PDB file of C-alpha atoms in Angstrom:
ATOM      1  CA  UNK J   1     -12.745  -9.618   4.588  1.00  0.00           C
ATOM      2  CA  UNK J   2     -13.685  -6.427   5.142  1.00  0.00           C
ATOM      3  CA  UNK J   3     -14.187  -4.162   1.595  1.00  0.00           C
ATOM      4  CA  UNK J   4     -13.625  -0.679   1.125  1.00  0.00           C
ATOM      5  CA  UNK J   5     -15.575   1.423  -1.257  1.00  0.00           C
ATOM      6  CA  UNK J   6     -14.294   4.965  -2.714  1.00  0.00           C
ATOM      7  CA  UNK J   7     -16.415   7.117  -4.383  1.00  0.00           C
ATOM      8  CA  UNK J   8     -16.513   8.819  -6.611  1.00  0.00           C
ATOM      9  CA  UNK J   9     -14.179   7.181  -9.494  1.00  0.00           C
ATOM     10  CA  UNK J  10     -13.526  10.078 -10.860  1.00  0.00           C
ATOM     11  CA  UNK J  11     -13.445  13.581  -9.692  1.00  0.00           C
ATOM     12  CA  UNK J  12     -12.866  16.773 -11.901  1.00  0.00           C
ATOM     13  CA  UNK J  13     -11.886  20.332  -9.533  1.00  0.00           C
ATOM     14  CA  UNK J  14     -10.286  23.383 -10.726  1.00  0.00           C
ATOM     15  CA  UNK J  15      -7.368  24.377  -9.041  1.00  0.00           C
ATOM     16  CA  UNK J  16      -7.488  26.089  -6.045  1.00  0.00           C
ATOM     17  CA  UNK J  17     -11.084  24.784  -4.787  1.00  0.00           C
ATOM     18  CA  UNK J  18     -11.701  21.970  -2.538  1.00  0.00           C
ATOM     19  CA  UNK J  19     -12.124  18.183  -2.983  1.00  0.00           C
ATOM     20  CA  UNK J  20     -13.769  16.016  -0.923  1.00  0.00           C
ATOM     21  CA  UNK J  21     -13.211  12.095  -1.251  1.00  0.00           C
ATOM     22  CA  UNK J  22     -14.862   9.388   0.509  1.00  0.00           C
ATOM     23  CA  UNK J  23     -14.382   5.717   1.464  1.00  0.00           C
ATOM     24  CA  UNK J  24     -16.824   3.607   3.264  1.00  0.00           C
ATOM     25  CA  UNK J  25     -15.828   0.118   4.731  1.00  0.00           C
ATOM     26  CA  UNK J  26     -18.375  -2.466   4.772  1.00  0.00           C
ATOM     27  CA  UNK J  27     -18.515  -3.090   8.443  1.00  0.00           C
ATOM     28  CA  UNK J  28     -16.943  -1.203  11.484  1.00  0.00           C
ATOM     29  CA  UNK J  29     -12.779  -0.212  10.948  1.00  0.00           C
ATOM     30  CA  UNK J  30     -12.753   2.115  13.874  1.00  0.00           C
ATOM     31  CA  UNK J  31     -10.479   5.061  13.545  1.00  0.00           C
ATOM     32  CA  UNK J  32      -7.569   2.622  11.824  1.00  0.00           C
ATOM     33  CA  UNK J  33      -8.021   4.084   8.188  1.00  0.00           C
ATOM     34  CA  UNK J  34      -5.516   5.260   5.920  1.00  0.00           C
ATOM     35  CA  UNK J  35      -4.812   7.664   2.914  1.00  0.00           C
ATOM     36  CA  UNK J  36      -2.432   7.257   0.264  1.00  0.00           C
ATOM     37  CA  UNK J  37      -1.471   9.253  -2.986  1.00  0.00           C
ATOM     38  CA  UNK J  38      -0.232   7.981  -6.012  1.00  0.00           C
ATOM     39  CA  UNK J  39       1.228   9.723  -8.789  1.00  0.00           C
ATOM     40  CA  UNK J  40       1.600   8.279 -12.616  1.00  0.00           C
ATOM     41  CA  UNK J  41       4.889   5.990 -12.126  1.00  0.00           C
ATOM     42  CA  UNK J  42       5.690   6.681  -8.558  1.00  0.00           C
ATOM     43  CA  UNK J  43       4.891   4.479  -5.462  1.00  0.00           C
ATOM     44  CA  UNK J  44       2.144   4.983  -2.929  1.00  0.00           C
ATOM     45  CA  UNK J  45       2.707   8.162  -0.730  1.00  0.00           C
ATOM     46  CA  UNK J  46       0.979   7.576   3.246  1.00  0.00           C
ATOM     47  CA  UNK J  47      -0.933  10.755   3.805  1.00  0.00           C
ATOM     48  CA  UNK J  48      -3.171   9.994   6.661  1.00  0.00           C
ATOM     49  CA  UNK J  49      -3.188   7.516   9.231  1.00  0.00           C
ATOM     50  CA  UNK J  50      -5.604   7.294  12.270  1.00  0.00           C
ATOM     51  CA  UNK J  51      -8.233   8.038   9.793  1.00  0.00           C
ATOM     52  CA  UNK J  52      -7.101  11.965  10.726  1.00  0.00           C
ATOM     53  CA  UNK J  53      -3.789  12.328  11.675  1.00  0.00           C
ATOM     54  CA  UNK J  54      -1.474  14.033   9.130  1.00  0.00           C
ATOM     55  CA  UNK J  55       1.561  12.019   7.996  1.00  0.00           C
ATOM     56  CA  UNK J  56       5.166  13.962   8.651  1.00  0.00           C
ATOM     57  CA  UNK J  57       5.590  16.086   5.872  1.00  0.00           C
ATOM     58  CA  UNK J  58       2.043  16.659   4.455  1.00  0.00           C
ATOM     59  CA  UNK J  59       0.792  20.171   4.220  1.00  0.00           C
ATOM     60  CA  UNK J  60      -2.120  21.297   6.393  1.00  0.00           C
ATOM     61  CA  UNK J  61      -4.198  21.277   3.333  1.00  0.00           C
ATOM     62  CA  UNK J  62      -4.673  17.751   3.266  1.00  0.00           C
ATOM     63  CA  UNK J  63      -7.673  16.501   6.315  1.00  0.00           C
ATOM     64  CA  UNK J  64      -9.361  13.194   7.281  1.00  0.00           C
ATOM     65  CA  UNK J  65     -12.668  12.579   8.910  1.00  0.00           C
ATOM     66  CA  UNK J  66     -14.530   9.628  10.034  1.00  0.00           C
ATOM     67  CA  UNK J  67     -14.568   6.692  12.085  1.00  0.00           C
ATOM     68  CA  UNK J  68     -16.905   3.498  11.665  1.00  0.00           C
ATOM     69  CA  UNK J  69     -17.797   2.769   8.122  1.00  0.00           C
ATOM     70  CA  UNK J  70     -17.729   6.230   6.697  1.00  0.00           C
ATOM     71  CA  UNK J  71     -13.864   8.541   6.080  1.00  0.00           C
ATOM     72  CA  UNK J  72     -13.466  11.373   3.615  1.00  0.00           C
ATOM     73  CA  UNK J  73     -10.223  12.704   2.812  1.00  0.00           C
ATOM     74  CA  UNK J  74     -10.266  16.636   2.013  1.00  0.00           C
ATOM     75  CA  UNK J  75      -7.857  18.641   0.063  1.00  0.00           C
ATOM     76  CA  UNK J  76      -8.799  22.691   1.030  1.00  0.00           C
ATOM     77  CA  UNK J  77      -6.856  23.911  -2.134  1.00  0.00           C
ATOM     78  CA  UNK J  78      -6.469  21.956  -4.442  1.00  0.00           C
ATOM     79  CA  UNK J  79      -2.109  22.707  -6.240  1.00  0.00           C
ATOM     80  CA  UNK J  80      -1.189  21.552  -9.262  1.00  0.00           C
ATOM     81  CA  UNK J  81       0.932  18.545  -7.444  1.00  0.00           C
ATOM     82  CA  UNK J  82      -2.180  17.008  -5.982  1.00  0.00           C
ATOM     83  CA  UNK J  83      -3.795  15.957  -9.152  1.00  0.00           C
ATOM     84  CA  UNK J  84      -3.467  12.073  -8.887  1.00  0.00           C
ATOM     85  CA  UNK J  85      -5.144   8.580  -7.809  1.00  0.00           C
ATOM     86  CA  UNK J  86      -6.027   8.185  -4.012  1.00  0.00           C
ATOM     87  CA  UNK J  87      -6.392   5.171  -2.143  1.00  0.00           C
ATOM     88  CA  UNK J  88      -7.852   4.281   1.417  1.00  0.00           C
ATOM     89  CA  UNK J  89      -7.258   1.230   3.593  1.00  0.00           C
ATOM     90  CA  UNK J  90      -8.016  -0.175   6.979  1.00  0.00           C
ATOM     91  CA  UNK J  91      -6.089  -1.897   8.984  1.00  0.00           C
ATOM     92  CA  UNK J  92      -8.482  -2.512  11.713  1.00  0.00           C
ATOM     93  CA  UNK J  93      -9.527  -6.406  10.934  1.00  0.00           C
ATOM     94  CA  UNK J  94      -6.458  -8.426   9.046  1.00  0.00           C
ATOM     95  CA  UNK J  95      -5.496 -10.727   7.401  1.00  0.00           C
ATOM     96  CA  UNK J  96      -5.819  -9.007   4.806  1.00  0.00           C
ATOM     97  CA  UNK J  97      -5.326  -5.868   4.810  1.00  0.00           C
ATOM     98  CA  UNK J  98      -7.681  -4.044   2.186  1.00  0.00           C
ATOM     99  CA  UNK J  99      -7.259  -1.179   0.144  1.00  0.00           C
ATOM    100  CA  UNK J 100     -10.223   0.758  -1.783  1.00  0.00           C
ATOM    101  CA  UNK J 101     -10.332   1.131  -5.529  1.00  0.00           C
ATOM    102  CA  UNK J 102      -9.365   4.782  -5.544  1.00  0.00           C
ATOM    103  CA  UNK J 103     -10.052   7.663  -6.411  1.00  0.00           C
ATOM    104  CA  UNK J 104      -9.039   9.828  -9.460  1.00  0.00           C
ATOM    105  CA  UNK J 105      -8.326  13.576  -9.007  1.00  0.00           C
ATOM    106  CA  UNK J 106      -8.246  15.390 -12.187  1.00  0.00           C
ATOM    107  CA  UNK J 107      -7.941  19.224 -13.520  1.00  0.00           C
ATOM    108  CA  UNK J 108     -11.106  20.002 -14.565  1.00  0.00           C
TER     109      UNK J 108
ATOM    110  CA  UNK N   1      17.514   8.297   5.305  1.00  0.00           C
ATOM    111  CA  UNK N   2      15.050   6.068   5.543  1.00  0.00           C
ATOM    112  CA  UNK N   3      14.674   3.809   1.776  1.00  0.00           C
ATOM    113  CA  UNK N   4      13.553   0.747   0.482  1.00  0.00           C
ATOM    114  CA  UNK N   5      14.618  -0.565  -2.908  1.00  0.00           C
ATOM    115  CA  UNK N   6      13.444  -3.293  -4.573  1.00  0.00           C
ATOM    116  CA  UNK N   7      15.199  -5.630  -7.000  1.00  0.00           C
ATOM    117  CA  UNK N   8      14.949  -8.689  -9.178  1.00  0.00           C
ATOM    118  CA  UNK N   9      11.645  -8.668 -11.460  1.00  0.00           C
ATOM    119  CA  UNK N  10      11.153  -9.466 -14.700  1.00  0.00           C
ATOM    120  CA  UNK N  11       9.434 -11.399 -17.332  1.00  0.00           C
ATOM    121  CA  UNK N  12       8.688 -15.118 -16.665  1.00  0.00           C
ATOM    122  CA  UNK N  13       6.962 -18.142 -17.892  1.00  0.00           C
ATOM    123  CA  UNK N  14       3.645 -19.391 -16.087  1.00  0.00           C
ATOM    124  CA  UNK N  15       4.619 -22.157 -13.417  1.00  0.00           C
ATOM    125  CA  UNK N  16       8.182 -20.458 -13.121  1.00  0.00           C
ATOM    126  CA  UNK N  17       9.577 -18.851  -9.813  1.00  0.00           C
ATOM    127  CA  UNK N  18      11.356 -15.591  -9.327  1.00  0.00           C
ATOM    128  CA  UNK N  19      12.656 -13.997  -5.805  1.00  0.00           C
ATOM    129  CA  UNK N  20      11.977 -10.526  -5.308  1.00  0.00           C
ATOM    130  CA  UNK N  21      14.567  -8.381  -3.264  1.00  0.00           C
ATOM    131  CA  UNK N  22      13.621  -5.037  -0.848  1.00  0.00           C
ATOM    132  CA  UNK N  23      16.860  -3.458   0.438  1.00  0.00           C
ATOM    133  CA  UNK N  24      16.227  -1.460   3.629  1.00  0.00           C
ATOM    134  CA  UNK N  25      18.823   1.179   4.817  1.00  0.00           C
ATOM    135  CA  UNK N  26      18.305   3.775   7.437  1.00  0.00           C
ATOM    136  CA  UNK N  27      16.858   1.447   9.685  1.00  0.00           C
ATOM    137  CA  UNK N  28      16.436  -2.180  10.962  1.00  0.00           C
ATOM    138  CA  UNK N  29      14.318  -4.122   9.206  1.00  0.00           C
ATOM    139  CA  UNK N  30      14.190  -6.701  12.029  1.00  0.00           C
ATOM    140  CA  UNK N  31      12.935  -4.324  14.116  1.00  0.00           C
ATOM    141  CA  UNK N  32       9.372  -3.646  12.056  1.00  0.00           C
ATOM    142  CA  UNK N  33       6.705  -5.504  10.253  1.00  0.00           C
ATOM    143  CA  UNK N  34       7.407  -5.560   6.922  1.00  0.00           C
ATOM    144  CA  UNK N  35       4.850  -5.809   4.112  1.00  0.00           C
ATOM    145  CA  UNK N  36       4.626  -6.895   0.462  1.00  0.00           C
ATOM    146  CA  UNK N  37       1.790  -4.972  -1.385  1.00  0.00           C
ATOM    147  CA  UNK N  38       1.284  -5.510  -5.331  1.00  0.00           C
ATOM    148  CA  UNK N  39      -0.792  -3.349  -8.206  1.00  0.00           C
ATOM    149  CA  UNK N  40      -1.896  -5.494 -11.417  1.00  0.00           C
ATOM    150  CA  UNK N  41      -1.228  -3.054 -14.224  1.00  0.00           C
ATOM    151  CA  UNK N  42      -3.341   0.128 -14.712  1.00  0.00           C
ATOM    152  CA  UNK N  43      -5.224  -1.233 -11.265  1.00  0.00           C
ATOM    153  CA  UNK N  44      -5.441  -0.300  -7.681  1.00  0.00           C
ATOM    154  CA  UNK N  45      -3.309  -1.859  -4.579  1.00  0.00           C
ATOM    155  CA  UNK N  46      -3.546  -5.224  -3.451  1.00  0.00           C
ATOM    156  CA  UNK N  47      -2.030  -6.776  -0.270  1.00  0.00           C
ATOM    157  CA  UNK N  48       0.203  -9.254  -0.382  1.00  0.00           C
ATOM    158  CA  UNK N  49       1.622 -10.805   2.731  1.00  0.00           C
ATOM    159  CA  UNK N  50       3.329  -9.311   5.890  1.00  0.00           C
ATOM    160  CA  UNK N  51       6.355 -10.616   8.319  1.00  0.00           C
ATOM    161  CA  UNK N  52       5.892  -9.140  11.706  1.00  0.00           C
ATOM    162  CA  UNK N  53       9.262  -7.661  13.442  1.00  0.00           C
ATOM    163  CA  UNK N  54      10.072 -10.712  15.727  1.00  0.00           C
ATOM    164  CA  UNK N  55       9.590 -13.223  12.450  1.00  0.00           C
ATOM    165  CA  UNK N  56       7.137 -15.760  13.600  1.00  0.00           C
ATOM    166  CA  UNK N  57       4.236 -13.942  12.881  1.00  0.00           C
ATOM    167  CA  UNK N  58       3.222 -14.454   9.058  1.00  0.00           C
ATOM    168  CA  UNK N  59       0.318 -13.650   6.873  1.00  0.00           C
ATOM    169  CA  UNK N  60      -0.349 -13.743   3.203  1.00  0.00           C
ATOM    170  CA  UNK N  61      -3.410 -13.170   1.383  1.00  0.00           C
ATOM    171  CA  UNK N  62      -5.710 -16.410   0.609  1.00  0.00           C
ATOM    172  CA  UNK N  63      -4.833 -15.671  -3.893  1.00  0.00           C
ATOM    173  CA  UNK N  64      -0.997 -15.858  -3.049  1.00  0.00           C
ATOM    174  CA  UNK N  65      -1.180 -18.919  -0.091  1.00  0.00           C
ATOM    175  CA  UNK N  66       0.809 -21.610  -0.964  1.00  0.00           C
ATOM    176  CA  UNK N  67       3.007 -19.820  -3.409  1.00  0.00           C
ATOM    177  CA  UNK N  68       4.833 -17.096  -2.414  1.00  0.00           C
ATOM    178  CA  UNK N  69       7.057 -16.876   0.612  1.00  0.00           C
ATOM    179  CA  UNK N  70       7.874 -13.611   2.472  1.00  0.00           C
ATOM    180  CA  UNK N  71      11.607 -14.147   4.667  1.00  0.00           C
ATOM    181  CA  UNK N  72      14.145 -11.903   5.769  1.00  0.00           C
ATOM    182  CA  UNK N  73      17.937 -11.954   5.957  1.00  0.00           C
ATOM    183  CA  UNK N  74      18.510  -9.921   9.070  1.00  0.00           C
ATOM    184  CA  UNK N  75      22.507  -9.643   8.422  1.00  0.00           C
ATOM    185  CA  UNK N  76      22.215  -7.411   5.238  1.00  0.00           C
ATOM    186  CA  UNK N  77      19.049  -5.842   6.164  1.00  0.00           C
ATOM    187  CA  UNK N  78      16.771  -7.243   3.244  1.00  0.00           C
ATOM    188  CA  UNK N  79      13.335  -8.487   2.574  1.00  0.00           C
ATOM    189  CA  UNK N  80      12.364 -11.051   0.370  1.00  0.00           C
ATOM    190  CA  UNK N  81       9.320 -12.557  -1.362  1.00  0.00           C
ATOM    191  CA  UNK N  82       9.987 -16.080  -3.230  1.00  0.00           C
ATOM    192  CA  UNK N  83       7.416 -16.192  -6.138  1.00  0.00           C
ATOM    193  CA  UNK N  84       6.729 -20.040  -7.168  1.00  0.00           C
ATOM    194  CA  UNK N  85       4.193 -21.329  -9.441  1.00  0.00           C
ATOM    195  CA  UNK N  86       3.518 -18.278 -11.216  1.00  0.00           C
ATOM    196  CA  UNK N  87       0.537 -17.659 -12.610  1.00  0.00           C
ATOM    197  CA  UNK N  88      -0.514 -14.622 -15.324  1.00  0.00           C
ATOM    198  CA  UNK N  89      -2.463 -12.780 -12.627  1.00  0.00           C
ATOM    199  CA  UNK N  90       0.645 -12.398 -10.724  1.00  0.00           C
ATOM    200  CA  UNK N  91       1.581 -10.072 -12.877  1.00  0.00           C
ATOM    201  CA  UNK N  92       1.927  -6.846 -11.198  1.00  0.00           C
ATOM    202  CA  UNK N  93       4.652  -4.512  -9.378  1.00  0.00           C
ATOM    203  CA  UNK N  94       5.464  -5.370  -6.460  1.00  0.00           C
ATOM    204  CA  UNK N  95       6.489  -3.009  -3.538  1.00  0.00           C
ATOM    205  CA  UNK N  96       7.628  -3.511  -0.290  1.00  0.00           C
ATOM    206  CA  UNK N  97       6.776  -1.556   2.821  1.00  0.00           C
ATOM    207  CA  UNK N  98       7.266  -0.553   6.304  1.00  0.00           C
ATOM    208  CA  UNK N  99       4.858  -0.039   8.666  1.00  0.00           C
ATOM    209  CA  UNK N 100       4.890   3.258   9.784  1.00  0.00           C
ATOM    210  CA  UNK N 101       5.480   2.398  13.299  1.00  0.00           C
ATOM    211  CA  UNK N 102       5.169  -0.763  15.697  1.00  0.00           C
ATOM    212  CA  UNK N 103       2.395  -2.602  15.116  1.00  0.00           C
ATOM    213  CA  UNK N 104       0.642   0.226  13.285  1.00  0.00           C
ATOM    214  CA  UNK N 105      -1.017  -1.115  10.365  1.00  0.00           C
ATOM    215  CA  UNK N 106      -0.465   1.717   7.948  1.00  0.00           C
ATOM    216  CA  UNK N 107       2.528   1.572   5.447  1.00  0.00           C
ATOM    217  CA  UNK N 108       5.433   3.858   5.141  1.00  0.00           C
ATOM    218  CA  UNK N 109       7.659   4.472   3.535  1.00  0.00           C
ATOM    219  CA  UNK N 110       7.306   2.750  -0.105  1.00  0.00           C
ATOM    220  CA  UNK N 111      10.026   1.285  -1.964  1.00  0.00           C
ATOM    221  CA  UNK N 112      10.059   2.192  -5.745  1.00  0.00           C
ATOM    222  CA  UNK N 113       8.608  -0.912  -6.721  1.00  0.00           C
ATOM    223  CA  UNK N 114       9.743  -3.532  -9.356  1.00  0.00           C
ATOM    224  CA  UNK N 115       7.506  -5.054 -12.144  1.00  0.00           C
ATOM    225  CA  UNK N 116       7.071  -9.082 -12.672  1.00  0.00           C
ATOM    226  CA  UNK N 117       5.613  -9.942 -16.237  1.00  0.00           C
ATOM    227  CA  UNK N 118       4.300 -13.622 -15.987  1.00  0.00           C
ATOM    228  CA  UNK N 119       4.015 -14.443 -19.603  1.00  0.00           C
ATOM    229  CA  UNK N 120       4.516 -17.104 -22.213  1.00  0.00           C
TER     230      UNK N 120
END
């Protein structure tokens, strides 16, 4: 099984300045990496698949890097609306399918 | 418009069953793999199982083998997962998904999700 790692936790950014969050798989996923957000009470929202390609829908703001064992997931300015949990997960080796254990965005 | 809505959780004993409901409209379910994906409260996402579109093709994850079911009833469009043997770390919502494409791997859209308290 392969396990994906997010780091950090928890991460505190003003509005308006950039976040960077990363998730590193413990062996080899190739490009087939995804990125969800979740708001408080709402399901999971797909954001990037392809490890960069944007979802329909999702503003330019939102980028993915990476291929192999290392993906971050940037947000260039960070809105009010984007304060939430974020998840990664591969689909590149299954069953199962694995998901990281997020990432907090908060207002700092 | 492409939806998913999930019925029929609740609260139930240990060793009970319960059969979980995701109505699809806007397209046909039959035609995409179609996964179950739970979140324990206040936790992160956890894989369930998935049916692949032709229906022969089905995989759960080792903590739910032997238990719960994944099936479709192609003539009104709906997935379901039949929950047997409960246990307390069942307890989670449950959402269904689509897979964003064919054979693609990553999951939309969502449905809303529906809760299942396993509880004495």
């Amino acid at each position: 099984e392969i396990v994906m790692t997010q780091s950090p936790a928890t991460l505190s950014v003003s509005p308006g300045e950039r976040a960077t969050l990363s998730c590193r798989a413990s062996q080899s996923v190739s490009s087939n990496l995804a990125w969800y957000q979740q708001k408080p009470g709402q399901a999971p929202r797909l954001l990037i698949y392809g490890a960069s390609t944007r979802a329909t829908g999702i503003p330019a703001r939102f980028s993915g890097n990476g291929s192999g064992t290392e993906f971050t997931l940037t947000i260039s300015s960070l809105q009010s609306e984007d304060f939430a949990v974020y998840y990664c997960q591969q689909y590149n080796n299954w069953p199962p399918y694995t998901f990281g254990q997020g990432t907090k965005l908060e207002i700092k | 418009q492409v939806q998913l809505v999930e019925s029929g959780g609740g609260v139930v004993q240990p060793g009970r069953s319960l059969r979980l409901s995701c109505a699809a409209s806007g397209f046909t379910l039959s035609s995409y793999g179609m996964h179950w994906v739970r979140q324990a409260p206040g936790k992160g996402l956890d894989w369930v199982a998935v049916m692949w579109s032709g229906g022969n093709n089905i995989y759960y994850a080792d903590s739910v083998k032997g238990r719960l079911t994944i099936s479709r009833d192609n003539s009104k469009n709906t997935l379901y997962l039949q929950m047997n043997s409960l246990r307390a770390e069942d307890t989670a919502v449950y959402y269904c998904a689509r897979e964003g494409g064919i054979a693609t791997g990553w999951f939309d859209p969502w449905g809303q999700g529906t809760l299942v308290t396993v509880s004495s």
